[in-house]
Amino acid sequence: WKVLSLFFQCGWPNAMLSWLVACVVSATLCMQDVLPMPMTYKADVLGFVADCPLGFWILISSLLGTGAGFFTAPYRPQWCGEPDVCFIDVASIHQLDHKLMERGVYGIAGFLSLADEMRVLWSLPYLTRLWCVFELAAYRKVNPGGKIAFRPLFIERVLFQLLLATYAYQTILLASRTVDSITSLAYVRYLFFVLPWALCVYGLRMNFREKLNLFAQLEAFDVEQAHCTEEFD
């Protein structure tokens, strides 16, 4: 979830641009009859009755464009609107070689003193980890004027769930348009529209619970409750 969170925080401009380009290109190719329309939509609106060609190209291309935009964002740091140099402890400190890990740990203060911002990707166990609490305290000590930004992971998780629910809904809607409105399936198909959003609402409720836990942890924080996974730490 932390990787996904960083993708959303830094890659959304690139993702939106890729989504727009994909939609415009696919729509243009459809209007120029370059892309085939394998499905048919029986239109009956305000007296207009006709069999209209229907395709899935914009839906697929927009999904692929959005994903490509997020995954290529690290290669376009100028689109992030933020400095492209950062120190990520889990990636910058060796996790296997204990000697290199110890050297990295002893050098944390230097990185913290130079950082303009400390971004906390908060999850439920964060304030129970002594190392995380130590980094917060050390940053405030060596860099009193630095900015501490809490970025709960559930925010980007909510956006990801909404994105999946939207594409699932659009896929069901597109498939249902190919069904003859006279058949009994036409009346049942609308029930399937509820499924993606029902799952999304359930996920939103779980994420909202995490938000309440964040406030509760901040109000009742006790450093004695924090611990490390290894005795050396």
Coordinates of C-alpha atoms in Angstrom, one line a residue:
W1 CA 0.0 0.0 0.0
K2 CA 2.9 2.4 0.6
V3 CA 4.1 2.0 -3.0
L4 CA 0.5 2.6 -4.2
S5 CA 0.2 5.6 -2.0
L6 CA 3.4 7.1 -3.5
F7 CA 2.2 6.4 -7.0
F8 CA -1.0 8.3 -6.3
Q9 CA 0.6 11.2 -4.5
C10 CA 3.3 11.8 -7.0
G11 CA 2.0 10.3 -10.2
W12 CA -1.5 11.6 -10.5
P13 CA -0.6 14.4 -13.0
N14 CA 1.1 11.9 -15.3
A15 CA -1.8 9.5 -14.9
M16 CA -4.4 12.1 -15.7
L17 CA -2.5 13.2 -18.8
S18 CA -2.0 9.6 -20.0
W19 CA -5.7 8.9 -19.4
L20 CA -6.7 12.0 -21.4
V21 CA -4.4 11.1 -24.3
A22 CA -5.6 7.5 -24.4
C23 CA -9.3 8.6 -24.5
V24 CA -8.8 11.2 -27.2
V25 CA -6.7 8.9 -29.4
S26 CA -9.1 5.9 -29.1
A27 CA -12.2 8.2 -29.6
T28 CA -10.6 9.7 -32.7
L29 CA -9.8 6.3 -34.1
C30 CA -13.3 5.1 -33.4
M31 CA -14.9 8.1 -35.2
Q32 CA -12.5 7.5 -38.2
D33 CA -13.7 3.9 -38.4
V34 CA -10.2 2.7 -37.8
L35 CA -11.1 0.6 -34.8
P36 CA -13.9 -2.0 -35.3
M37 CA -17.1 -1.9 -33.4
P38 CA -17.8 -5.6 -32.4
M39 CA -21.0 -4.9 -30.5
T40 CA -24.4 -3.4 -31.2
Y41 CA -26.5 -1.2 -29.1
K42 CA -30.3 -1.0 -29.7
A43 CA -31.0 2.6 -29.1
D44 CA -34.6 3.7 -28.3
V45 CA -34.5 7.3 -27.1
L46 CA -37.2 10.0 -27.7
G47 CA -38.5 8.2 -30.8
F48 CA -35.1 7.5 -32.2
V49 CA -34.8 3.7 -32.8
A50 CA -31.7 2.2 -34.4
D51 CA -29.0 -0.3 -34.1
C52 CA -25.8 1.6 -33.2
P53 CA -22.3 0.2 -33.3
L54 CA -20.7 -0.1 -29.9
G55 CA -17.1 -0.7 -28.9
F56 CA -15.0 -1.1 -25.8
W57 CA -11.9 0.7 -26.9
I58 CA -12.2 3.9 -24.9
L59 CA -12.9 1.9 -21.7
I60 CA -9.9 -0.3 -22.2
S61 CA -7.5 2.4 -23.4
S62 CA -8.4 4.7 -20.5
L63 CA -7.7 2.0 -18.0
L64 CA -4.4 1.1 -19.6
G65 CA -3.5 4.8 -20.0
T66 CA -4.2 5.4 -16.3
G67 CA -2.1 2.5 -15.2
A68 CA 0.7 3.4 -17.6
G69 CA 0.7 6.9 -16.2
F70 CA 1.1 5.8 -12.7
F71 CA 3.8 3.3 -13.4
T72 CA 5.8 5.7 -15.6
A73 CA 5.6 8.5 -13.1
P74 CA 8.9 7.7 -11.4
Y75 CA 10.6 8.2 -14.7
R76 CA 9.1 11.6 -15.1
P77 CA 9.9 13.3 -11.7
Q78 CA 9.4 16.8 -13.3
W79 CA 5.6 16.0 -13.4
C80 CA 5.4 15.4 -9.7
G81 CA 5.7 19.1 -8.8
E82 CA 7.9 18.2 -5.9
P83 CA 11.7 17.6 -5.5
D84 CA 12.8 14.3 -7.0
V85 CA 15.4 13.6 -4.3
C86 CA 14.2 11.8 -1.2
F87 CA 15.4 9.5 1.5
I88 CA 13.3 6.4 2.0
D89 CA 14.6 4.5 5.1
V90 CA 13.5 1.0 4.0
A91 CA 15.1 1.5 0.6
S92 CA 18.2 3.6 1.6
I93 CA 19.3 1.5 4.6
H94 CA 20.5 -2.0 3.8
Q95 CA 18.1 -4.6 5.2
L96 CA 20.2 -7.7 5.1
D97 CA 23.8 -6.7 5.9
H98 CA 23.9 -5.8 9.6
K99 CA 27.1 -3.7 9.3
L100 CA 25.7 -1.7 6.4
M101 CA 22.4 -1.4 8.2
E102 CA 24.2 -0.1 11.3
R103 CA 26.1 2.5 9.3
G104 CA 22.9 3.6 7.6
V105 CA 21.1 3.9 11.0
Y106 CA 23.9 6.1 12.4
G107 CA 23.7 8.4 9.4
I108 CA 19.9 9.0 9.7
A109 CA 20.4 12.2 11.6
G110 CA 22.3 13.7 8.7
F111 CA 19.5 13.0 6.3
L112 CA 16.9 14.2 8.7
S113 CA 18.7 17.5 9.3
L114 CA 18.7 18.3 5.5
A115 CA 15.2 17.2 4.7
D116 CA 12.7 19.9 4.0
E117 CA 9.8 17.5 4.8
M118 CA 9.3 14.3 6.6
R119 CA 6.4 12.4 5.0
V120 CA 4.8 9.8 7.2
L121 CA 2.9 7.1 5.3
W122 CA 0.7 6.2 8.3
S123 CA -0.8 2.8 8.9
L124 CA -2.2 1.2 12.1
P125 CA 1.1 -0.2 13.4
Y126 CA 3.1 3.0 12.8
L127 CA 3.0 4.6 16.3
T128 CA 3.7 1.2 17.9
R129 CA 7.0 0.8 16.2
L130 CA 9.8 2.4 18.2
W131 CA 11.9 3.1 15.2
C132 CA 9.1 5.2 13.6
V133 CA 8.7 7.1 16.8
F134 CA 12.4 7.6 17.0
E135 CA 12.5 9.0 13.5
L136 CA 9.7 11.5 14.3
A137 CA 11.5 12.7 17.5
A138 CA 14.9 12.8 15.8
Y139 CA 13.5 14.9 12.9
R140 CA 11.9 17.4 15.2
K141 CA 15.1 17.6 17.3
V142 CA 17.7 18.0 14.4
N143 CA 15.3 19.9 12.1
P144 CA 12.9 22.1 14.2
G145 CA 11.8 24.1 11.1
G146 CA 11.1 21.0 9.0
K147 CA 7.6 20.0 8.0
I148 CA 6.1 16.8 9.2
A149 CA 3.3 15.6 6.8
F150 CA 1.0 12.8 7.9
R151 CA -0.3 10.9 4.8
P152 CA -2.5 8.1 5.9
L153 CA -2.5 5.1 3.6
F154 CA -6.2 4.7 3.6
I155 CA -6.7 7.9 1.6
E156 CA -5.0 6.4 -1.5
R157 CA -6.6 3.1 -0.8
V158 CA -10.0 4.7 -1.0
L159 CA -9.1 6.3 -4.3
F160 CA -7.9 3.0 -5.6
Q161 CA -11.1 1.3 -4.5
L162 CA -13.2 4.0 -6.2
L163 CA -11.2 3.7 -9.4
L164 CA -11.7 -0.1 -9.5
A165 CA -15.5 0.3 -8.7
T166 CA -15.9 2.8 -11.4
Y167 CA -14.3 0.7 -14.1
A168 CA -16.2 -2.4 -12.9
Y169 CA -19.4 -0.4 -13.1
Q170 CA -18.6 0.9 -16.6
T171 CA -17.7 -2.6 -17.8
I172 CA -21.1 -4.0 -16.6
L173 CA -22.9 -1.1 -18.1
L174 CA -21.2 -1.5 -21.5
A175 CA -21.9 -5.3 -21.5
S176 CA -25.6 -4.7 -20.5
R177 CA -26.1 -2.3 -23.5
T178 CA -25.7 -5.2 -25.8
V179 CA -28.6 -7.1 -24.3
D180 CA -32.0 -6.7 -25.9
S181 CA -34.2 -4.6 -23.6
I182 CA -37.1 -7.0 -24.2
T183 CA -35.5 -9.9 -22.5
S184 CA -35.9 -10.6 -18.8
L185 CA -32.1 -10.2 -18.4
A186 CA -32.5 -6.5 -19.1
Y187 CA -34.4 -6.1 -15.8
V188 CA -31.9 -8.2 -13.8
R189 CA -28.8 -6.6 -15.2
Y190 CA -29.3 -3.4 -13.1
L191 CA -28.9 -5.4 -10.0
F192 CA -25.3 -6.1 -11.0
F193 CA -24.6 -2.4 -11.1
V194 CA -24.9 -2.3 -7.3
L195 CA -22.2 -4.9 -6.7
P196 CA -19.1 -2.8 -7.4
W197 CA -20.4 0.1 -5.3
A198 CA -21.5 -2.2 -2.5
L199 CA -18.0 -3.6 -2.2
C200 CA -16.6 -0.1 -2.4
V201 CA -18.9 1.2 0.4
Y202 CA -17.7 -1.7 2.6
G203 CA -14.1 -0.8 1.9
L204 CA -14.8 2.9 2.7
R205 CA -16.3 1.9 6.1
M206 CA -13.1 -0.1 6.9
N207 CA -11.0 2.9 5.9
F208 CA -13.0 5.3 7.9
R209 CA -12.4 3.1 11.0
E210 CA -8.7 3.5 10.4
K211 CA -9.2 7.2 10.4
L212 CA -10.8 7.0 13.8
N213 CA -7.9 4.8 15.0
L214 CA -5.4 7.4 13.9
F215 CA -7.1 10.1 16.0
A216 CA -7.3 7.7 18.9
Q217 CA -3.6 6.8 18.7
L218 CA -2.5 10.4 18.6
E219 CA -4.7 11.3 21.6
A220 CA -3.5 8.3 23.7
F221 CA 0.0 7.9 22.5
D222 CA 2.4 6.3 25.0
V223 CA 6.0 5.8 24.1
E224 CA 6.2 2.8 26.5
Q225 CA 3.8 1.0 24.2
A226 CA 6.2 1.2 21.2
H227 CA 8.6 -1.7 20.6
C228 CA 11.2 -3.1 18.2
T229 CA 11.2 -6.4 16.4
E230 CA 14.8 -7.1 17.2
E231 CA 16.7 -6.7 20.5
F232 CA 19.6 -4.9 18.7
D233 CA 17.3 -2.1 17.6

